[in-house]
mmCIF file of C-alpha atoms in Angstrom:
data_model
loop_
_atom_site.group_PDB
_atom_site.id
_atom_site.type_symbol
_atom_site.label_atom_id
_atom_site.label_comp_id
_atom_site.label_asym_id
_atom_site.label_seq_id
_atom_site.Cartn_x
_atom_site.Cartn_y
_atom_site.Cartn_z
ATOM 1 C CA ALA W 262 92.814 102.130 86.238
ATOM 2 C CA GLN W 263 94.850 99.635 86.306
ATOM 3 C CA THR W 264 94.497 96.023 87.607
ATOM 4 C CA VAL W 265 96.712 93.178 88.075
ATOM 5 C CA THR W 266 95.228 89.410 88.231
ATOM 6 C CA GLN W 267 96.910 86.223 89.456
ATOM 7 C CA SER W 268 94.591 83.530 89.049
ATOM 8 C CA GLN W 269 96.558 80.865 91.161
ATOM 9 C CA PRO W 270 96.572 81.513 94.630
ATOM 10 C CA GLU W 271 98.399 78.493 95.565
ATOM 11 C CA MET W 272 100.949 76.565 93.756
ATOM 12 C CA SER W 273 103.456 73.705 94.401
ATOM 13 C CA VAL W 274 106.342 72.254 92.798
ATOM 14 C CA GLN W 275 109.035 69.546 93.647
ATOM 15 C CA GLU W 276 112.731 70.201 94.231
ATOM 16 C CA ALA W 277 114.686 71.036 90.751
ATOM 17 C CA GLU W 278 111.147 71.210 88.407
ATOM 18 C CA THR W 279 110.040 74.103 87.026
ATOM 19 C CA VAL W 280 106.993 75.978 87.836
ATOM 20 C CA THR W 281 105.416 78.863 86.117
ATOM 21 C CA LEU W 282 103.445 81.425 87.605
ATOM 22 C CA SER W 283 100.554 83.524 85.712
ATOM 23 C CA CYS W 284 99.498 86.930 85.626
ATOM 24 C CA THR W 285 97.704 89.303 83.430
ATOM 25 C CA TYR W 286 96.736 92.733 83.504
ATOM 26 C CA ASP W 287 94.622 95.618 82.086
ATOM 27 C CA THR W 288 95.776 99.182 81.223
ATOM 28 C CA SER W 289 95.350 101.513 78.568
ATOM 29 C CA GLU W 290 99.212 102.835 78.674
ATOM 30 C CA ASN W 291 101.265 101.930 76.190
ATOM 31 C CA ASN W 292 104.698 102.424 78.019
ATOM 32 C CA TYR W 293 105.127 100.775 81.601
ATOM 33 C CA TYR W 294 107.363 97.952 83.626
ATOM 34 C CA LEU W 295 105.788 95.155 84.988
ATOM 35 C CA PHE W 296 107.397 93.393 88.032
ATOM 36 C CA TRP W 297 107.585 90.288 90.294
ATOM 37 C CA TYR W 298 108.092 90.548 93.973
ATOM 38 C CA LYS W 299 109.360 87.662 95.915
ATOM 39 C CA GLN W 300 108.022 87.823 99.771
ATOM 40 C CA PRO W 301 109.216 85.183 101.984
ATOM 41 C CA PRO W 302 108.133 84.280 105.614
ATOM 42 C CA SER W 303 110.526 86.942 106.939
ATOM 43 C CA ARG W 304 107.700 89.474 104.790
ATOM 44 C CA GLN W 305 110.386 91.367 103.299
ATOM 45 C CA MET W 306 109.695 92.451 99.415
ATOM 46 C CA ILE W 307 112.143 91.431 97.492
ATOM 47 C CA LEU W 308 112.291 92.248 93.539
ATOM 48 C CA VAL W 309 112.609 88.611 91.198
ATOM 49 C CA ILE W 310 112.854 90.567 87.880
ATOM 50 C CA ARG W 311 111.649 93.314 85.927
ATOM 51 C CA GLN W 312 110.609 93.674 82.058
ATOM 52 C CA GLU W 313 110.097 96.982 80.316
ATOM 53 C CA ALA W 314 107.050 97.431 78.057
ATOM 54 C CA TYR W 315 108.740 98.562 75.205
ATOM 55 C CA LYS W 316 111.377 95.883 75.227
ATOM 56 C CA GLN W 317 110.261 92.500 72.853
ATOM 57 C CA GLN W 318 112.924 90.394 74.514
ATOM 58 C CA ASN W 319 111.862 88.685 77.810
ATOM 59 C CA ALA W 320 113.861 89.087 80.898
ATOM 60 C CA THR W 321 116.168 86.470 82.333
ATOM 61 C CA GLU W 322 117.760 86.390 85.639
ATOM 62 C CA ASN W 323 119.725 83.216 86.944
ATOM 63 C CA ARG W 324 116.699 80.813 87.290
ATOM 64 C CA PHE W 325 114.336 83.334 86.666
ATOM 65 C CA SER W 326 112.382 84.056 83.365
ATOM 66 C CA VAL W 327 109.270 85.719 82.094
ATOM 67 C CA ASN W 328 106.871 85.281 79.098
ATOM 68 C CA PHE W 329 105.786 88.489 78.313
ATOM 69 C CA GLN W 330 102.984 88.871 75.791
ATOM 70 C CA LYS W 331 102.180 92.558 75.573
ATOM 71 C CA ALA W 332 99.069 92.265 72.993
ATOM 72 C CA ALA W 333 97.203 89.736 75.507
ATOM 73 C CA LYS W 334 98.612 91.533 78.495
ATOM 74 C CA SER W 335 99.996 88.880 80.211
ATOM 75 C CA PHE W 336 103.240 88.127 82.173
ATOM 76 C CA SER W 337 104.120 84.561 83.611
ATOM 77 C CA LEU W 338 106.920 83.949 85.545
ATOM 78 C CA LYS W 339 109.120 80.776 84.892
ATOM 79 C CA ILE W 340 111.468 79.421 87.872
ATOM 80 C CA SER W 341 113.789 76.781 86.857
ATOM 81 C CA ASP W 342 115.334 74.118 88.835
ATOM 82 C CA SER W 343 113.105 75.312 92.272
ATOM 83 C CA GLN W 344 115.105 75.379 95.628
ATOM 84 C CA LEU W 345 113.654 75.110 98.711
ATOM 85 C CA GLY W 346 114.417 78.857 99.215
ATOM 86 C CA ASP W 347 111.901 79.867 96.668
ATOM 87 C CA THR W 348 108.938 78.972 98.808
ATOM 88 C CA ALA W 349 107.524 82.396 99.371
ATOM 89 C CA MET W 350 104.639 84.623 98.213
ATOM 90 C CA TYR W 351 104.793 86.049 94.442
ATOM 91 C CA PHE W 352 103.560 89.080 93.617
ATOM 92 C CA CYS W 353 103.068 90.485 90.088
ATOM 93 C CA ALA W 354 103.208 94.370 89.971
ATOM 94 C CA PHE W 355 102.186 96.753 87.236
ATOM 95 C CA MET W 356 104.053 100.496 87.419
ATOM 96 C CA LYS W 357 102.808 103.255 84.558
ATOM 97 C CA LEU W 358 105.714 105.589 83.755
ATOM 98 C CA THR W 359 102.827 108.697 84.014
ATOM 99 C CA GLY W 360 102.043 110.439 87.058
ATOM 100 C CA ALA W 361 102.896 108.669 90.657
ATOM 101 C CA ASN W 362 104.524 105.658 89.211
ATOM 102 C CA ASN W 363 103.357 103.751 91.956
ATOM 103 C CA LEU W 364 102.630 99.633 91.970
ATOM 104 C CA PHE W 365 99.989 98.151 91.520
ATOM 105 C CA PHE W 366 100.014 94.729 93.045
ATOM 106 C CA GLY W 367 98.554 91.324 92.263
ATOM 107 C CA THR W 368 97.089 89.156 94.882
ATOM 108 C CA GLY W 369 99.430 87.089 94.919
ATOM 109 C CA THR W 370 100.271 83.169 94.261
ATOM 110 C CA ARG W 371 101.611 81.203 97.149
ATOM 111 C CA LEU W 372 104.224 78.816 95.896
ATOM 112 C CA THR W 373 105.380 75.792 97.976
ATOM 113 C CA VAL W 374 108.589 74.053 96.807
ATOM 114 C CA ILE W 375 108.463 70.236 98.032
ATOM 115 C CA PRO W 376 111.489 68.430 98.701
ATOM 116 C CA ASN P 253 124.661 101.674 100.974
ATOM 117 C CA ALA P 254 122.030 100.330 103.895
ATOM 118 C CA GLY P 255 118.871 99.654 102.675
ATOM 119 C CA VAL P 256 115.261 100.879 103.560
ATOM 120 C CA MET P 257 114.787 101.476 106.944
ATOM 121 C CA GLN P 258 111.519 101.055 108.915
ATOM 122 C CA ASN P 259 110.728 101.092 112.438
ATOM 123 C CA PRO P 260 109.549 99.633 114.591
ATOM 124 C CA ARG P 261 108.952 96.182 113.219
ATOM 125 C CA HIS P 262 106.467 95.412 115.164
ATOM 126 C CA LEU P 263 103.913 98.092 116.822
ATOM 127 C CA VAL P 264 100.860 97.223 118.977
ATOM 128 C CA ARG P 265 98.407 99.959 119.911
ATOM 129 C CA ARG P 266 94.679 99.722 121.541
ATOM 130 C CA ARG P 267 91.969 101.236 119.598
ATOM 131 C CA GLY P 268 91.607 104.937 119.915
ATOM 132 C CA GLN P 269 95.048 105.574 120.351
ATOM 133 C CA GLU P 270 97.626 106.725 118.042
ATOM 134 C CA ALA P 271 100.429 104.942 115.701
ATOM 135 C CA ARG P 272 103.679 106.783 114.271
ATOM 136 C CA LEU P 273 105.578 104.812 111.462
ATOM 137 C CA ARG P 274 109.109 105.878 110.326
ATOM 138 C CA CYS P 275 110.690 105.276 107.206
ATOM 139 C CA SER P 276 114.316 106.127 106.271
ATOM 140 C CA PRO P 277 115.138 105.635 102.620
ATOM 141 C CA MET P 278 118.011 104.582 100.937
ATOM 142 C CA LYS P 279 121.240 107.028 100.891
ATOM 143 C CA GLY P 280 120.502 109.291 97.776
ATOM 144 C CA HIS P 281 116.466 108.617 97.710
ATOM 145 C CA SER P 282 114.050 111.466 97.693
ATOM 146 C CA HIS P 283 111.327 109.421 96.806
ATOM 147 C CA VAL P 284 108.969 107.604 99.020
ATOM 148 C CA TYR P 285 106.080 105.403 99.003
ATOM 149 C CA TRP P 286 104.083 104.085 101.384
ATOM 150 C CA TYR P 287 101.929 100.649 101.039
ATOM 151 C CA ARG P 288 99.582 98.773 102.815
ATOM 152 C CA GLN P 289 99.104 94.980 102.877
ATOM 153 C CA LEU P 290 95.905 93.672 104.662
ATOM 154 C CA PRO P 291 96.030 89.911 105.548
ATOM 155 C CA GLU P 292 96.244 87.125 102.684
ATOM 156 C CA GLU P 293 95.860 90.444 100.288
ATOM 157 C CA GLY P 294 98.638 91.998 97.953
ATOM 158 C CA LEU P 295 100.544 95.704 98.766
ATOM 159 C CA LYS P 296 97.982 98.815 98.166
ATOM 160 C CA PHE P 297 99.500 102.164 97.450
ATOM 161 C CA MET P 298 98.368 104.384 99.770
ATOM 162 C CA VAL P 299 100.878 108.302 99.607
ATOM 163 C CA TYR P 300 103.537 109.269 97.355
ATOM 164 C CA LEU P 301 106.051 111.831 98.758
ATOM 165 C CA GLN P 302 108.864 113.859 98.191
ATOM 166 C CA LYS P 303 110.949 115.706 100.604
ATOM 167 C CA GLU P 304 108.736 118.087 102.005
ATOM 168 C CA ASN P 305 106.035 117.540 99.569
ATOM 169 C CA ILE P 306 102.774 115.081 99.178
ATOM 170 C CA ILE P 307 102.662 114.639 95.615
ATOM 171 C CA ASP P 308 100.027 111.600 95.405
ATOM 172 C CA GLU P 309 97.747 110.881 98.475
ATOM 173 C CA SER P 310 94.965 108.971 96.167
ATOM 174 C CA GLY P 311 95.517 105.997 98.044
ATOM 175 C CA MET P 312 95.122 107.316 101.464
ATOM 176 C CA PRO P 313 91.990 106.556 103.502
ATOM 177 C CA LYS P 314 90.603 110.638 103.933
ATOM 178 C CA GLU P 315 90.243 110.481 107.852
ATOM 179 C CA ARG P 316 92.621 109.605 110.334
ATOM 180 C CA PHE P 317 95.651 108.797 108.026
ATOM 181 C CA SER P 318 98.303 111.187 107.230
ATOM 182 C CA ALA P 319 101.932 111.141 105.880
ATOM 183 C CA GLU P 320 105.111 113.872 106.051
ATOM 184 C CA PHE P 321 108.638 113.500 104.418
ATOM 185 C CA PRO P 322 110.744 116.201 105.915
ATOM 186 C CA LYS P 323 113.900 118.112 105.418
ATOM 187 C CA GLU P 324 115.631 116.541 107.506
ATOM 188 C CA GLY P 325 114.650 112.890 109.004
ATOM 189 C CA PRO P 326 112.248 109.974 108.106
ATOM 190 C CA SER P 327 109.206 109.781 106.944
ATOM 191 C CA ILE P 328 106.430 109.241 108.873
ATOM 192 C CA LEU P 329 103.027 107.628 108.571
ATOM 193 C CA ARG P 330 100.468 108.510 111.370
ATOM 194 C CA ILE P 331 97.248 107.001 111.885
ATOM 195 C CA GLN P 332 95.102 109.054 114.650
ATOM 196 C CA GLN P 333 92.683 106.820 116.786
ATOM 197 C CA VAL P 334 93.215 103.484 115.234
ATOM 198 C CA VAL P 335 90.675 100.732 114.961
ATOM 199 C CA ARG P 336 90.763 96.934 114.413
ATOM 200 C CA GLY P 337 90.711 97.525 110.608
ATOM 201 C CA ASP P 338 93.569 99.288 110.316
ATOM 202 C CA SER P 339 95.659 96.076 111.794
ATOM 203 C CA ALA P 340 98.470 95.560 108.706
ATOM 204 C CA ALA P 341 101.701 95.359 107.471
ATOM 205 C CA TYR P 342 102.819 98.854 106.253
ATOM 206 C CA PHE P 343 105.668 98.907 103.773
ATOM 207 C CA CYS P 344 107.617 102.037 102.966
ATOM 208 C CA ALA P 345 109.720 102.056 99.204
ATOM 209 C CA SER P 346 112.320 104.462 98.179
ATOM 210 C CA SER P 347 113.168 105.144 94.929
ATOM 211 C CA PRO P 348 116.352 107.335 93.201
ATOM 212 C CA LYS P 349 113.668 108.528 90.559
ATOM 213 C CA GLY P 350 114.671 111.310 88.639
ATOM 214 C CA SER P 351 118.015 110.556 88.705
ATOM 215 C CA GLY P 352 118.443 109.041 85.423
ATOM 216 C CA TRP P 353 118.093 105.516 86.935
ATOM 217 C CA SER P 354 115.312 103.360 86.593
ATOM 218 C CA TYR P 355 111.692 103.436 88.471
ATOM 219 C CA GLU P 356 112.465 100.733 90.749
ATOM 220 C CA GLN P 357 111.253 101.020 94.417
ATOM 221 C CA TYR P 358 113.345 99.243 97.157
ATOM 222 C CA PHE P 359 111.298 97.888 99.971
ATOM 223 C CA GLY P 360 111.749 98.186 103.821
ATOM 224 C CA PRO P 361 111.120 95.431 106.002
ATOM 225 C CA GLY P 362 107.607 96.592 106.832
ATOM 226 C CA THR P 363 105.972 97.596 110.411
ATOM 227 C CA ARG P 364 103.337 95.121 111.191
ATOM 228 C CA LEU P 365 100.826 97.185 113.211
ATOM 229 C CA THR P 366 98.377 95.283 115.433
ATOM 230 C CA VAL P 367 95.289 97.228 117.241
ATOM 231 C CA THR P 368 93.738 95.540 120.205
#
């Protein structure tokens, strides 16, 4: 079975500063995808960034980047130059590439950006 | 290209009534996933459907819950004889899987079900 653990229920960061959200996962699969989703107060699930396990290079999307450590099964999200609009719940998710390809989510980290 | 649509956005039902949640996938997507989010928790997989087929329902409660994705029309998640514990946000996601694209899932805005 796949499990995803987010050990930081809540975090805060000053506007314009950098914050890192942690995520670890457990799987016996070798090929899989990892995702970070953002859920603002509107509750819409928004894809932030995606990482394919076979790629060694860490994914980057503008102010968002990941630190993917496959051996350690760690997948942290770094948000640079934090903005007020980044305030949201952030969910780490795992997808194996066999079977139904459903997502396994962590319990989330509530991030607050302080002006 | 319209995104994934879900309706209603909010649904209130009394205990014992039926709840019907609808999901229209993105144009060209024939794969639909349903997830449930209980208060203060992450989303949990319920069921995966393709047109006219249930592929994986391993996350669905064994009783009272059913899902379909007919050849024409939206996917429907049906909850019979609702109980207070069914109160949650229900999200639908669609995927273009099988077309050579990525496995990304695109989420709808969710339906918040409240059972009184």
